[in-house]
Coordinates of N, CA and C in Angstrom, one line a residue:
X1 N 23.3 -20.5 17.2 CA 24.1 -19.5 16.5 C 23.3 -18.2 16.3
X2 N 23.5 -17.1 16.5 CA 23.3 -15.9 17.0 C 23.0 -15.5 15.4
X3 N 21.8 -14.6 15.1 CA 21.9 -14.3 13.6 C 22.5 -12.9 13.5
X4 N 22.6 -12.6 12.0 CA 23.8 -11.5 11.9 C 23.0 -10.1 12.0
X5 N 21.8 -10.2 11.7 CA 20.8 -8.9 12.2 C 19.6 -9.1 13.1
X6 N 19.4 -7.9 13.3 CA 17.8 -8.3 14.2 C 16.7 -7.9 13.5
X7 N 16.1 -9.3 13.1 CA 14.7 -9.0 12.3 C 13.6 -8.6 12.5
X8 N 12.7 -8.0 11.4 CA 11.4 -7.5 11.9 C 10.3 -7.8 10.8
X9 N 9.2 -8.1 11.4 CA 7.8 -8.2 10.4 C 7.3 -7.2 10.8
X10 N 7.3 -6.3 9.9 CA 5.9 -5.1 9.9 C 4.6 -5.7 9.6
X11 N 4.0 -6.6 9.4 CA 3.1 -7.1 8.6 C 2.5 -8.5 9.0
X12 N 2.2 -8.3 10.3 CA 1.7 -9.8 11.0 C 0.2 -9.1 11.4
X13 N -0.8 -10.6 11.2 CA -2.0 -9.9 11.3 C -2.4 -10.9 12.7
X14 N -3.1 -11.0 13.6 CA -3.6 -11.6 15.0 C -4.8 -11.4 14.9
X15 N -5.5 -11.9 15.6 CA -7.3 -12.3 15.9 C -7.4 -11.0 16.7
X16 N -8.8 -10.5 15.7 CA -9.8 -11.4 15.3 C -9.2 -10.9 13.6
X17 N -7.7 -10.5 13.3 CA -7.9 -10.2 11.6 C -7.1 -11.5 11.0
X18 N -6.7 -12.1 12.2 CA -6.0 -13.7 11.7 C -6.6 -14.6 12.7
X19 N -5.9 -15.7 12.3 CA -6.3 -17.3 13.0 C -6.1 -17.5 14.7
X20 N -4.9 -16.5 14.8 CA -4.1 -16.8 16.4 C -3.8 -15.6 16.7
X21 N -4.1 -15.7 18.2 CA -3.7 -14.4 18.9 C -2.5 -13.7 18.9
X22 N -2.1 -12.6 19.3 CA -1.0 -11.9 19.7 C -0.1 -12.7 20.5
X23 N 0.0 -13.4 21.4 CA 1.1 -14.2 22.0 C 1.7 -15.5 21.3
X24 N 0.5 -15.8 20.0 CA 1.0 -17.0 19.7 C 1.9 -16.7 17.9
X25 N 1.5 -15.4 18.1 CA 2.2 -14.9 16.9 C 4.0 -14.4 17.2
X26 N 3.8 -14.3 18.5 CA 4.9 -13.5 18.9 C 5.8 -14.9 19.6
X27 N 5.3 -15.7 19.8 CA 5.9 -16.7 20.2 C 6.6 -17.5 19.1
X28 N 5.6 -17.9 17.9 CA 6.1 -17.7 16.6 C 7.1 -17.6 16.0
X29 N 7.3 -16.3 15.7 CA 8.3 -15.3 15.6 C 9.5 -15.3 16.2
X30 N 9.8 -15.6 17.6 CA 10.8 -15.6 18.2 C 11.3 -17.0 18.1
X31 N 10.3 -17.9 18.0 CA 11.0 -19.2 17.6 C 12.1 -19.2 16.2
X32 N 11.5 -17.9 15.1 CA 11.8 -18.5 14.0 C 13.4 -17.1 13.8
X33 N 13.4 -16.4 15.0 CA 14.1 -15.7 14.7 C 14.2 -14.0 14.7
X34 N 13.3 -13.4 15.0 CA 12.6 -12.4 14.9 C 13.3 -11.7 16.3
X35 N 13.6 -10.0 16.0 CA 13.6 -9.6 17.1 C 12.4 -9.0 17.6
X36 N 11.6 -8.4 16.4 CA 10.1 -7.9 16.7 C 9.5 -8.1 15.5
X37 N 8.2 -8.0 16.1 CA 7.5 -7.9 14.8 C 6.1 -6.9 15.5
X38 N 5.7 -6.7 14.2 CA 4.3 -5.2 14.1 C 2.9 -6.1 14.0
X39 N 2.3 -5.9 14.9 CA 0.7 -6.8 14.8 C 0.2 -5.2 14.0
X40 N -0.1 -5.8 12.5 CA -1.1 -4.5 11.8 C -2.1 -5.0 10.9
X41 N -3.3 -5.0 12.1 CA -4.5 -5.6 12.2 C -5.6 -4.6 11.2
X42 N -6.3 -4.7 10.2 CA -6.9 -3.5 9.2 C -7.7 -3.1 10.5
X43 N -7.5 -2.0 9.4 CA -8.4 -0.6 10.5 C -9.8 -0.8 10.4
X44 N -10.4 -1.5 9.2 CA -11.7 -2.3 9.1 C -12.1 -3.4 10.2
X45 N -11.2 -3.9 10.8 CA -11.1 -4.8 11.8 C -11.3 -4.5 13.4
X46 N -10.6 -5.4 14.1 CA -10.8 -5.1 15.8 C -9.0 -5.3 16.0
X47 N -8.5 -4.4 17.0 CA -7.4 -4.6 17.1 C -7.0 -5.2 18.1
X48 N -5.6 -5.7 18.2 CA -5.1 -6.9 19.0 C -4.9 -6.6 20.2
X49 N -5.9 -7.0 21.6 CA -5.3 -6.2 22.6 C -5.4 -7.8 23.6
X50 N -4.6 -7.8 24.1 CA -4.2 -9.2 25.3 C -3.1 -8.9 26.2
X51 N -3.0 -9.3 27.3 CA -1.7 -9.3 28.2 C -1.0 -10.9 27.5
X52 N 0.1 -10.4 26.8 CA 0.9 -11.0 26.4 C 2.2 -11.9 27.6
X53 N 2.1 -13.3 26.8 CA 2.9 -14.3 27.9 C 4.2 -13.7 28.2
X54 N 4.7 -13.6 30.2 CA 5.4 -13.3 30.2 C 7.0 -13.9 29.5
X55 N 6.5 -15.2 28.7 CA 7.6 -16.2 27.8 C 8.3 -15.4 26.8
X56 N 7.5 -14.4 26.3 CA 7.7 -14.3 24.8 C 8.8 -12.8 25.2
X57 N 9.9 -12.9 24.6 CA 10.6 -11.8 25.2 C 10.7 -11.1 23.7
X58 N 10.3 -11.3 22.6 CA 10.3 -10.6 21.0 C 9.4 -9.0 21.5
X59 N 9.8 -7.7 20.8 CA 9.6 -6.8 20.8 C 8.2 -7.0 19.9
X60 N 7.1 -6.6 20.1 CA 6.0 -6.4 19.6 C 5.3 -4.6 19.6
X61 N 5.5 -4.2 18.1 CA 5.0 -3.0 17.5 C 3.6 -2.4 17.6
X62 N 3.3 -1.9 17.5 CA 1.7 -1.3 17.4 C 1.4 -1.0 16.3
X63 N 0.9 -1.4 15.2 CA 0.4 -0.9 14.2 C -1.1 -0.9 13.6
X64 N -1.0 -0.6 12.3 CA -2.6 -0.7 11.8 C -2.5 -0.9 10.3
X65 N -3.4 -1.6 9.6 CA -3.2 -1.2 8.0 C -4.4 -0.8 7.4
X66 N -4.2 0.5 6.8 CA -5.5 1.1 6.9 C -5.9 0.6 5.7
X67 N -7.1 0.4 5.6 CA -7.8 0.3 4.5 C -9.5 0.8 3.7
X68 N -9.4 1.1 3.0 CA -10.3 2.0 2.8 C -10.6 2.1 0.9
X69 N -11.9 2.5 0.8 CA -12.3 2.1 -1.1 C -12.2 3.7 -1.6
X70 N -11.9 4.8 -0.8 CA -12.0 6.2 -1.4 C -10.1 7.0 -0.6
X71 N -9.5 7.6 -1.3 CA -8.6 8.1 -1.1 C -8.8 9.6 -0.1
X72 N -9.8 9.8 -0.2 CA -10.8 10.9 0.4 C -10.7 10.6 2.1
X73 N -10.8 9.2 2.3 CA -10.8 8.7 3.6 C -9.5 8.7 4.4
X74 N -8.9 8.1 3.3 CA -7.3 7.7 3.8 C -6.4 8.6 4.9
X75 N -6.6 9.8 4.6 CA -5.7 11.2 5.3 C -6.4 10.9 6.5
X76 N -8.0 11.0 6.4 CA -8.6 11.3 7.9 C -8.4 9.7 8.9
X77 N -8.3 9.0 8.3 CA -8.0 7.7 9.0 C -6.1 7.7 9.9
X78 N -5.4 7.8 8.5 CA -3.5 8.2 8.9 C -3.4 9.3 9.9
X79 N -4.1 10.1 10.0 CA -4.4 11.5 11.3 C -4.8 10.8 12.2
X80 N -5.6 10.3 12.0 CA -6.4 9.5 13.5 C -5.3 8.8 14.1
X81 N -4.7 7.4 13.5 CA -3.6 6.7 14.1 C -2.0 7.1 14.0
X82 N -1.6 8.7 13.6 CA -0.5 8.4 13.5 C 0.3 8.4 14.9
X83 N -0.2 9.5 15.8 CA 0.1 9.6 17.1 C -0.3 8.1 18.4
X84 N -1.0 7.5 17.7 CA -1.4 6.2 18.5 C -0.4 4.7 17.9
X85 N 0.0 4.5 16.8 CA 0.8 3.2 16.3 C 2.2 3.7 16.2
X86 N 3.1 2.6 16.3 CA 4.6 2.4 15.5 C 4.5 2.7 14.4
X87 N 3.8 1.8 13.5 CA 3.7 1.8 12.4 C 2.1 1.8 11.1
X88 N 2.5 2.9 10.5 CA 0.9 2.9 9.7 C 1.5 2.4 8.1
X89 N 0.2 1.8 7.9 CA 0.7 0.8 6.4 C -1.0 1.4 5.7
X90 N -0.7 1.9 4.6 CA -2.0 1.6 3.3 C -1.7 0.2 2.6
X91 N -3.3 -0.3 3.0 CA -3.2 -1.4 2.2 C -3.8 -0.9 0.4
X92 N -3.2 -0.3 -0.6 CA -3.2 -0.2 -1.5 C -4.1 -1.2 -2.5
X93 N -3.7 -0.9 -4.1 CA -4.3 -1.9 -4.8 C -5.3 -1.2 -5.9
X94 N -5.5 0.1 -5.9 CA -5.9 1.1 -6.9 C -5.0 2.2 -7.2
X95 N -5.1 3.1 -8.5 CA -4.2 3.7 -8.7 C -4.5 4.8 -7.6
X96 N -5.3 5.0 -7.7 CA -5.9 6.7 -6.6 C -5.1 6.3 -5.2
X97 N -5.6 5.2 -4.7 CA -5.1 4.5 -3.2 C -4.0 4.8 -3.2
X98 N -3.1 4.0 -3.8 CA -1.8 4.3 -4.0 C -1.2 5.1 -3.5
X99 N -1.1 6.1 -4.9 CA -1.4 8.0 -5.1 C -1.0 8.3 -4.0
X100 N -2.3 8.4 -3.2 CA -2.5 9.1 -2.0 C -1.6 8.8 -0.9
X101 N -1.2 7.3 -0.9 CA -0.3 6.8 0.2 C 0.9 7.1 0.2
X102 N 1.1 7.4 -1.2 CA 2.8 7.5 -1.3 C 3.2 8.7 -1.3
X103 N 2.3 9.9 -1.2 CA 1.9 11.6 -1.5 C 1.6 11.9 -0.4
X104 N 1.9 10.9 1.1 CA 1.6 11.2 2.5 C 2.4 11.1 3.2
X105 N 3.4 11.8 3.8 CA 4.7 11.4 4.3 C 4.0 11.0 5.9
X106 N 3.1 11.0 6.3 CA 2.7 10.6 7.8 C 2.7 8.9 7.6
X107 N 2.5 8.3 6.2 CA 2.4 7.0 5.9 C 3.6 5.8 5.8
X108 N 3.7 5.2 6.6 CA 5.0 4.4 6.6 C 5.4 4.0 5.7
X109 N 4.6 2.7 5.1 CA 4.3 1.5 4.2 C 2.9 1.6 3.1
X110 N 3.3 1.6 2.0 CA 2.5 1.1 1.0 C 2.6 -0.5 0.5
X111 N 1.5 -1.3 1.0 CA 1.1 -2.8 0.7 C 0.3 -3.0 -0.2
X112 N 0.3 -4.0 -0.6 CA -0.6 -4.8 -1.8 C -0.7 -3.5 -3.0
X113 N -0.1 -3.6 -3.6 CA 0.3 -2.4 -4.3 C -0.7 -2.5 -6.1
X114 N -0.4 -3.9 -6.1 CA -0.7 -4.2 -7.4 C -1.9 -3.9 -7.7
X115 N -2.8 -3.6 -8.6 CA -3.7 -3.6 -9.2 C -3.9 -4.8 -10.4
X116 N -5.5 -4.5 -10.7 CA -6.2 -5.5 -11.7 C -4.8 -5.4 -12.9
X117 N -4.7 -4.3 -13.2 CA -3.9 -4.0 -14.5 C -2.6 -4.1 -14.3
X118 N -1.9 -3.5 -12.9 CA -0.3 -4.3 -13.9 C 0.3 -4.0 -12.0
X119 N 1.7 -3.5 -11.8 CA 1.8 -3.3 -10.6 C 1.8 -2.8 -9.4
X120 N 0.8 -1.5 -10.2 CA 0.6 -0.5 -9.1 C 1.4 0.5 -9.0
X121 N 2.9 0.9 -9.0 CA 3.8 1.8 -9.2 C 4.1 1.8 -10.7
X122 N 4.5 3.5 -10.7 CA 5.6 3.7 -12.0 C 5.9 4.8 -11.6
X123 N 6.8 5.1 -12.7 CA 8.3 6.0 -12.5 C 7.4 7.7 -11.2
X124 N 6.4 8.0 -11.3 CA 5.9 8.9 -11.1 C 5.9 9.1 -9.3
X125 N 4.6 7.2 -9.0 CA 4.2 7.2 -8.0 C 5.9 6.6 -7.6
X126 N 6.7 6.2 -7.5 CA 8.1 5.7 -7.3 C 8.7 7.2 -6.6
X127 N 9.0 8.0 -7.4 CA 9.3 9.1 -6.9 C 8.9 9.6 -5.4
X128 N 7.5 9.7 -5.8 CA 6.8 10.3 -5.0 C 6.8 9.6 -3.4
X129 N 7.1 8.2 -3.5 CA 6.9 7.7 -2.0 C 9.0 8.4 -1.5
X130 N 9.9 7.8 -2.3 CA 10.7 8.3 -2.3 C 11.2 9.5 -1.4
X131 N 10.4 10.9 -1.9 CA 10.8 11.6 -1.9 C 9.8 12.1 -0.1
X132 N 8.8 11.0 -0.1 CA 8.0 11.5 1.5 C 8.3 10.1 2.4
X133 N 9.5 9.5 2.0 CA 10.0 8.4 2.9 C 8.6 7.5 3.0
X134 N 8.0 7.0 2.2 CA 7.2 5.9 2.0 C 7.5 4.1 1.3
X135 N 8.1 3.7 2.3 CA 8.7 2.3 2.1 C 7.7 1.6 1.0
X136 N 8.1 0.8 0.3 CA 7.2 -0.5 -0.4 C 7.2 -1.8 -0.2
X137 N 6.5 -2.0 0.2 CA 6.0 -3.8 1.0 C 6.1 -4.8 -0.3
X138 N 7.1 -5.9 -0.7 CA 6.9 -7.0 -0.8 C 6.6 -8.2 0.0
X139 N 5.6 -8.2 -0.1 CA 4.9 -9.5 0.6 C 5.0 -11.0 0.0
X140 N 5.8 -11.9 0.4 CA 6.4 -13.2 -0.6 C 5.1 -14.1 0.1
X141 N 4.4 -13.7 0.6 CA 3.5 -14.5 1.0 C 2.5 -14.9 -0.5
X142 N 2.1 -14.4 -1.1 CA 1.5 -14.1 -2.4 C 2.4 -15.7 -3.5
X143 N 3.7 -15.3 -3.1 CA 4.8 -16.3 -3.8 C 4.3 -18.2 -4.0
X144 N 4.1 -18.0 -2.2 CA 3.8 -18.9 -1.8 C 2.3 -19.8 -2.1
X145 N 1.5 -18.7 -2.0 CA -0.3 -19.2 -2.2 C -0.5 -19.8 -3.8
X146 N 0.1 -18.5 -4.5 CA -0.3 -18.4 -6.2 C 0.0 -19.8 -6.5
X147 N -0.4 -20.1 -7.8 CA 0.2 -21.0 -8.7 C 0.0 -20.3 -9.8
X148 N 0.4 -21.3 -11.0 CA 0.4 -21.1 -12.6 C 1.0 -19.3 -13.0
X149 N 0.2 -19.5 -13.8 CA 0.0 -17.5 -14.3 C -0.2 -16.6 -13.7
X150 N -1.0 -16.8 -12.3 CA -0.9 -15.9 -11.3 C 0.3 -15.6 -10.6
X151 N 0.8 -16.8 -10.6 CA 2.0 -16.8 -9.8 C 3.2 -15.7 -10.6
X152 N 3.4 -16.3 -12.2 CA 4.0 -15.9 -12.8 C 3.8 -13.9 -13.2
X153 N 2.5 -13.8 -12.6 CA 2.4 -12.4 -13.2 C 2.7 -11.9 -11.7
X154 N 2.5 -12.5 -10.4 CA 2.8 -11.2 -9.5 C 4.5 -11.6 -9.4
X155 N 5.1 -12.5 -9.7 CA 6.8 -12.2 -10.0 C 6.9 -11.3 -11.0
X156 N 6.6 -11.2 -12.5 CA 6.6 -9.7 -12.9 C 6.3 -8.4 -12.1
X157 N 5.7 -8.2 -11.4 CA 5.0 -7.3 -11.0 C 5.8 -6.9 -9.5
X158 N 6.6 -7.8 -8.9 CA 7.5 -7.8 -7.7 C 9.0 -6.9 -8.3
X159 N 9.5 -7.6 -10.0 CA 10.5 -7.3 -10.4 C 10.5 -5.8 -11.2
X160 N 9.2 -5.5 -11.2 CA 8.7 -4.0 -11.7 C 9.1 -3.3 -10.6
X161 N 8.9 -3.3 -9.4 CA 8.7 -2.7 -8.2 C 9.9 -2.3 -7.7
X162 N 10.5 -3.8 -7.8 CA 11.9 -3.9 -7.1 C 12.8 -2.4 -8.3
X163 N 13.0 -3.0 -9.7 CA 13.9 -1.9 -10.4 C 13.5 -0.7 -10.3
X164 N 11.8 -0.4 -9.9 CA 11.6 1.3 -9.6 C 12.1 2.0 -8.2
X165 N 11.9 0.9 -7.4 CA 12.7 1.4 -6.0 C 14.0 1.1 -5.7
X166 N 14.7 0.6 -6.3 CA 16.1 0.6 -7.1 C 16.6 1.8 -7.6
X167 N 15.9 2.4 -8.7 CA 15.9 3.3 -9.6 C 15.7 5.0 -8.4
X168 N 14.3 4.7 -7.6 CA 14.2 5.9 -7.0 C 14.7 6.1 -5.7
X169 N 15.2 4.8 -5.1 CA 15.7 4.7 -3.8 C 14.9 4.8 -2.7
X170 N 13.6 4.0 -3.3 CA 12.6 3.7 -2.5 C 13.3 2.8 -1.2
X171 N 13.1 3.3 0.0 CA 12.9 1.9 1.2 C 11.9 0.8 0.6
X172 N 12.6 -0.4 1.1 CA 11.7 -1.8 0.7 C 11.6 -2.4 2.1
X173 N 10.9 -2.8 1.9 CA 10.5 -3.5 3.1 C 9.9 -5.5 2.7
X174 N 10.5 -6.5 3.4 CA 9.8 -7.8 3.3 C 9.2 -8.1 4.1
X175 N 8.3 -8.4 4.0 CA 7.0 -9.3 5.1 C 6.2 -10.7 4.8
X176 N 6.3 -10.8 5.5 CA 5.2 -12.2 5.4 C 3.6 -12.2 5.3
X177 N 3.1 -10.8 5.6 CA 2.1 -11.2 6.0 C 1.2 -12.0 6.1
X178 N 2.0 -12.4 7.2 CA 0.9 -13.4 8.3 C -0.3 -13.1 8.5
X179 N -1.3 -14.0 8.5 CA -2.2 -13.7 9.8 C -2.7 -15.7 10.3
X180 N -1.4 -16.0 10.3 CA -1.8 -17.3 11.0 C -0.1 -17.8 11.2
X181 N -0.4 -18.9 12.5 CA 1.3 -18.9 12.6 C 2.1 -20.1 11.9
X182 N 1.2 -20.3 10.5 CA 1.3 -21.2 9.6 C 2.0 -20.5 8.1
X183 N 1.6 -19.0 8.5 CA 2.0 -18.2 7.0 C 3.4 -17.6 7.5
X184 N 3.7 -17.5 8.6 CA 5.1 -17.0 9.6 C 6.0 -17.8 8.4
X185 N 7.7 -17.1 8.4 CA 8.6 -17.1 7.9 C 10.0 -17.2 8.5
X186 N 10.9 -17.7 8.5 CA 11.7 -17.2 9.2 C 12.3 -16.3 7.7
X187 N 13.2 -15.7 8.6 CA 14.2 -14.4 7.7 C 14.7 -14.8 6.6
X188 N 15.5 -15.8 6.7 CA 16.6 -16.2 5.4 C 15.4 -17.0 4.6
X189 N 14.6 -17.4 5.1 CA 13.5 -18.0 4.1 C 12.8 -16.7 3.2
X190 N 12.6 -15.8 3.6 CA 12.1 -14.6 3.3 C 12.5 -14.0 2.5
X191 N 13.8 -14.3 2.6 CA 15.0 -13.7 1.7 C 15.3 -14.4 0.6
X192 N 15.2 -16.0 0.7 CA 15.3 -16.7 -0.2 C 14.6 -16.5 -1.3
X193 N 13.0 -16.2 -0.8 CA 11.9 -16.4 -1.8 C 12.1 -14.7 -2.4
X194 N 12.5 -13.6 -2.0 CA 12.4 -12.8 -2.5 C 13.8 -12.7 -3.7
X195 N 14.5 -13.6 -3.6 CA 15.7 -14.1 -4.8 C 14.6 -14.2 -5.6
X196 N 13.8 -14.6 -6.0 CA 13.4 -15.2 -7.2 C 12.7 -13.9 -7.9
X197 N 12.3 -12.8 -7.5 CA 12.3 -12.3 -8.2 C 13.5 -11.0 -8.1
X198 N 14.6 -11.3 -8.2 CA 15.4 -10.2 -8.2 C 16.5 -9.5 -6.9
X199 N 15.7 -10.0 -6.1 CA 15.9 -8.9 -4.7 C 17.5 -9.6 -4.4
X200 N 18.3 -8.6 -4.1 CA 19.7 -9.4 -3.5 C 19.8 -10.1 -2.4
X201 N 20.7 -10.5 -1.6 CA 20.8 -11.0 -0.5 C 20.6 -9.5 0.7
X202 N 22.2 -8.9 0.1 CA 22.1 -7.8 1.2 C 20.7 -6.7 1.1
X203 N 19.7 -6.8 -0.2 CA 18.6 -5.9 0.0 C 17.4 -6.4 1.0
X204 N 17.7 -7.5 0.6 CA 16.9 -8.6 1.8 C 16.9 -8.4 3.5
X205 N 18.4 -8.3 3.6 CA 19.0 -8.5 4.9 C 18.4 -6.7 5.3
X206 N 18.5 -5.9 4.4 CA 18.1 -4.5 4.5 C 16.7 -4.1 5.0
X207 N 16.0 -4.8 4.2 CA 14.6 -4.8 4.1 C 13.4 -5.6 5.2
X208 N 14.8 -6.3 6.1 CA 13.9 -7.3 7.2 C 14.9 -6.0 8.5
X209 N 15.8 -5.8 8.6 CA 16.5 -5.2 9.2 C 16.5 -3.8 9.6
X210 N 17.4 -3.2 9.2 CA 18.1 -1.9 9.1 C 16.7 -1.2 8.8
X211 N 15.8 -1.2 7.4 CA 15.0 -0.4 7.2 C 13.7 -0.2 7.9
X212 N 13.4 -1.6 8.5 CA 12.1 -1.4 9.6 C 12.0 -1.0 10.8
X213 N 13.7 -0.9 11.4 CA 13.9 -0.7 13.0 C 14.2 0.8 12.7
X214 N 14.3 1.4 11.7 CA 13.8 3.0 11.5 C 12.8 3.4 11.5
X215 N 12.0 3.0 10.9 CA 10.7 2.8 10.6 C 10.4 3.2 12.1
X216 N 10.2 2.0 12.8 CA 10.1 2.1 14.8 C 10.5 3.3 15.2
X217 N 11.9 3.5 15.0 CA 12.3 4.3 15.7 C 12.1 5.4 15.8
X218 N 11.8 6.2 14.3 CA 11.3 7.2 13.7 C 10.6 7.6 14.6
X219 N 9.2 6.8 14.9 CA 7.9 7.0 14.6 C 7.8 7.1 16.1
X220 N 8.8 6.5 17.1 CA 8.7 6.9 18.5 C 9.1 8.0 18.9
X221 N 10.1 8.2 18.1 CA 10.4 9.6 18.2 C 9.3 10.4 18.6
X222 N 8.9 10.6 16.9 CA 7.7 11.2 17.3 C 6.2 11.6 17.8
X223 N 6.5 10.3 18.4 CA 5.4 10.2 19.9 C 5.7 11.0 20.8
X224 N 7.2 11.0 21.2 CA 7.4 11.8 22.3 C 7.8 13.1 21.9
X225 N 7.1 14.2 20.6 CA 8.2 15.2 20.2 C 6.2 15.9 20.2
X226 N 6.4 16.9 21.0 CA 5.1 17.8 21.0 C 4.8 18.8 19.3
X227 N 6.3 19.3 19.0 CA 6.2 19.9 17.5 C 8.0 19.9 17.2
X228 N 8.1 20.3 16.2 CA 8.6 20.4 15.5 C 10.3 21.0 16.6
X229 N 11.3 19.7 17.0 CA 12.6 20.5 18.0 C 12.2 20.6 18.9
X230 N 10.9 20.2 19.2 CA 10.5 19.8 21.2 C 9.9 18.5 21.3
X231 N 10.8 17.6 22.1 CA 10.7 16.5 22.8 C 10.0 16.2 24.2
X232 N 9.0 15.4 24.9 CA 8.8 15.4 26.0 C 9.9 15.0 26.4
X233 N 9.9 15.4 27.9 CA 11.1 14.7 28.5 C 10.5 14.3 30.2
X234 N 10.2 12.9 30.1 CA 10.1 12.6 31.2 C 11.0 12.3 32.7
X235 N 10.6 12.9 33.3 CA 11.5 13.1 35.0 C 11.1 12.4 36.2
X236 N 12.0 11.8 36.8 CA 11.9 10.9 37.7 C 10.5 11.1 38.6
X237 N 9.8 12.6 39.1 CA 8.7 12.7 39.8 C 7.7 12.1 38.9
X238 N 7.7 11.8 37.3 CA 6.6 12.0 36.3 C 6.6 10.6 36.6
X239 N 7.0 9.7 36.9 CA 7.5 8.6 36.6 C 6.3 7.8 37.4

């Protein structure tokens, strides 16, 4: 039976930043339902490069998740890969990090958002990704690992998120982040777990769907757009 959208993981990580390569993530994924998903291997890392099995017919992204301990860095890193990836993600987790990611409209995705102290967003930084089309990553993988009080504070901390991008009309985004093909998800499982703290069915179906294959699309666009109302346009001799 045919599913009712075509899904996507922005947020799968491959060797050497996970357990298994690029074909076996992608293989993965299309078992569990996926129409693509984004290998976004840290920029601290080595990135995923393999001739992928001619089996796996799943769309596979280019991405990166930058990460970095000074906000100083962040811009000159997002410059470097925006014209090279699909998709660019801050892996977040301080207030400054953040900040900066969500006050960068070249930046797709802001991940791991939370901090030592509470979620990482409020009414301010909310706005601000909002208003430069910077998605917010819940990651239910976290759901999964936690136990006890930990568990219980990043469900707080998912349902903070969710009501401010609610509130500001932040893009959401769900992911798994993977980096093994043991933390892989299928969709409606994804969706499930993100019920628990709040998230609807149809924000779900949104957030695996509709909002990531923009995301893509966007961003190819502007691969092929030299500036601002000019497009390359390739011709049969270029070919």
């Amino acid at each position: 039976m045919s599913l009712p959208h075509k899904y996507y993981d922005l947020c799968v990580h491959a060797y050497p930043d996970g357990e298994h390569n690029c074909s076996q993530m992608l293989a993965m994924s299309q078992h569990l339902g996926y129409s693509g998903i984004c290998i976004s291997n840290h920029s601290d890392s080595e990135s995923c490069e393999e001739v992928l099995s001619s089996n796996v017919q799943l769309e596979m992204c280019s991405g990166i998740e930058v990460r970095v301990s000074k906000p100083s860095k962040l811009h000159g890193l997002v410059g470097k890969y925006r014209t090279k990836k699909d998709v660019i993600i801050v892996h977040g987790g301080t207030e400054s990090i953040n900040r900066a990611a969500v006050e960068n409209p070249s930046v797709d995705i802001l991940n791991h958002p939370f901090t030592s102290k509470d979620s990482g967003i409020n009414h301010v930084l909310a706005k601000a990704a909002a208003e430069n089309n910077v998605a917010l990553a819940f990651n239910v993988d976290i759901l999964i690992k936690l136990k006890g009080g930990k568990r219980v504070y990043a469900l707080s901390n998912f349902r903070r998120n969710l009501q401010l991008a609610r509130k500001y009309d932040v893009p959401m985004l769900l992911t798994s982040n993977a980096a093994s093909l043991y933390d892989l998800r299928a969709p409606r499982d994804l969706i499930a777990l993100a019920g628990l703290f709040g998230m609807t069915i149809e924000e779900g179906n949104l957030a695996l769907s509709d909002i990531p294959a923009a995301i893509i699309s966007r961003n190819r666009r502007l691969a092929n757009s030299v500036r601002d109302g000019v497009r390359v346009i390739e011709r049969e001799g270029d070919m």
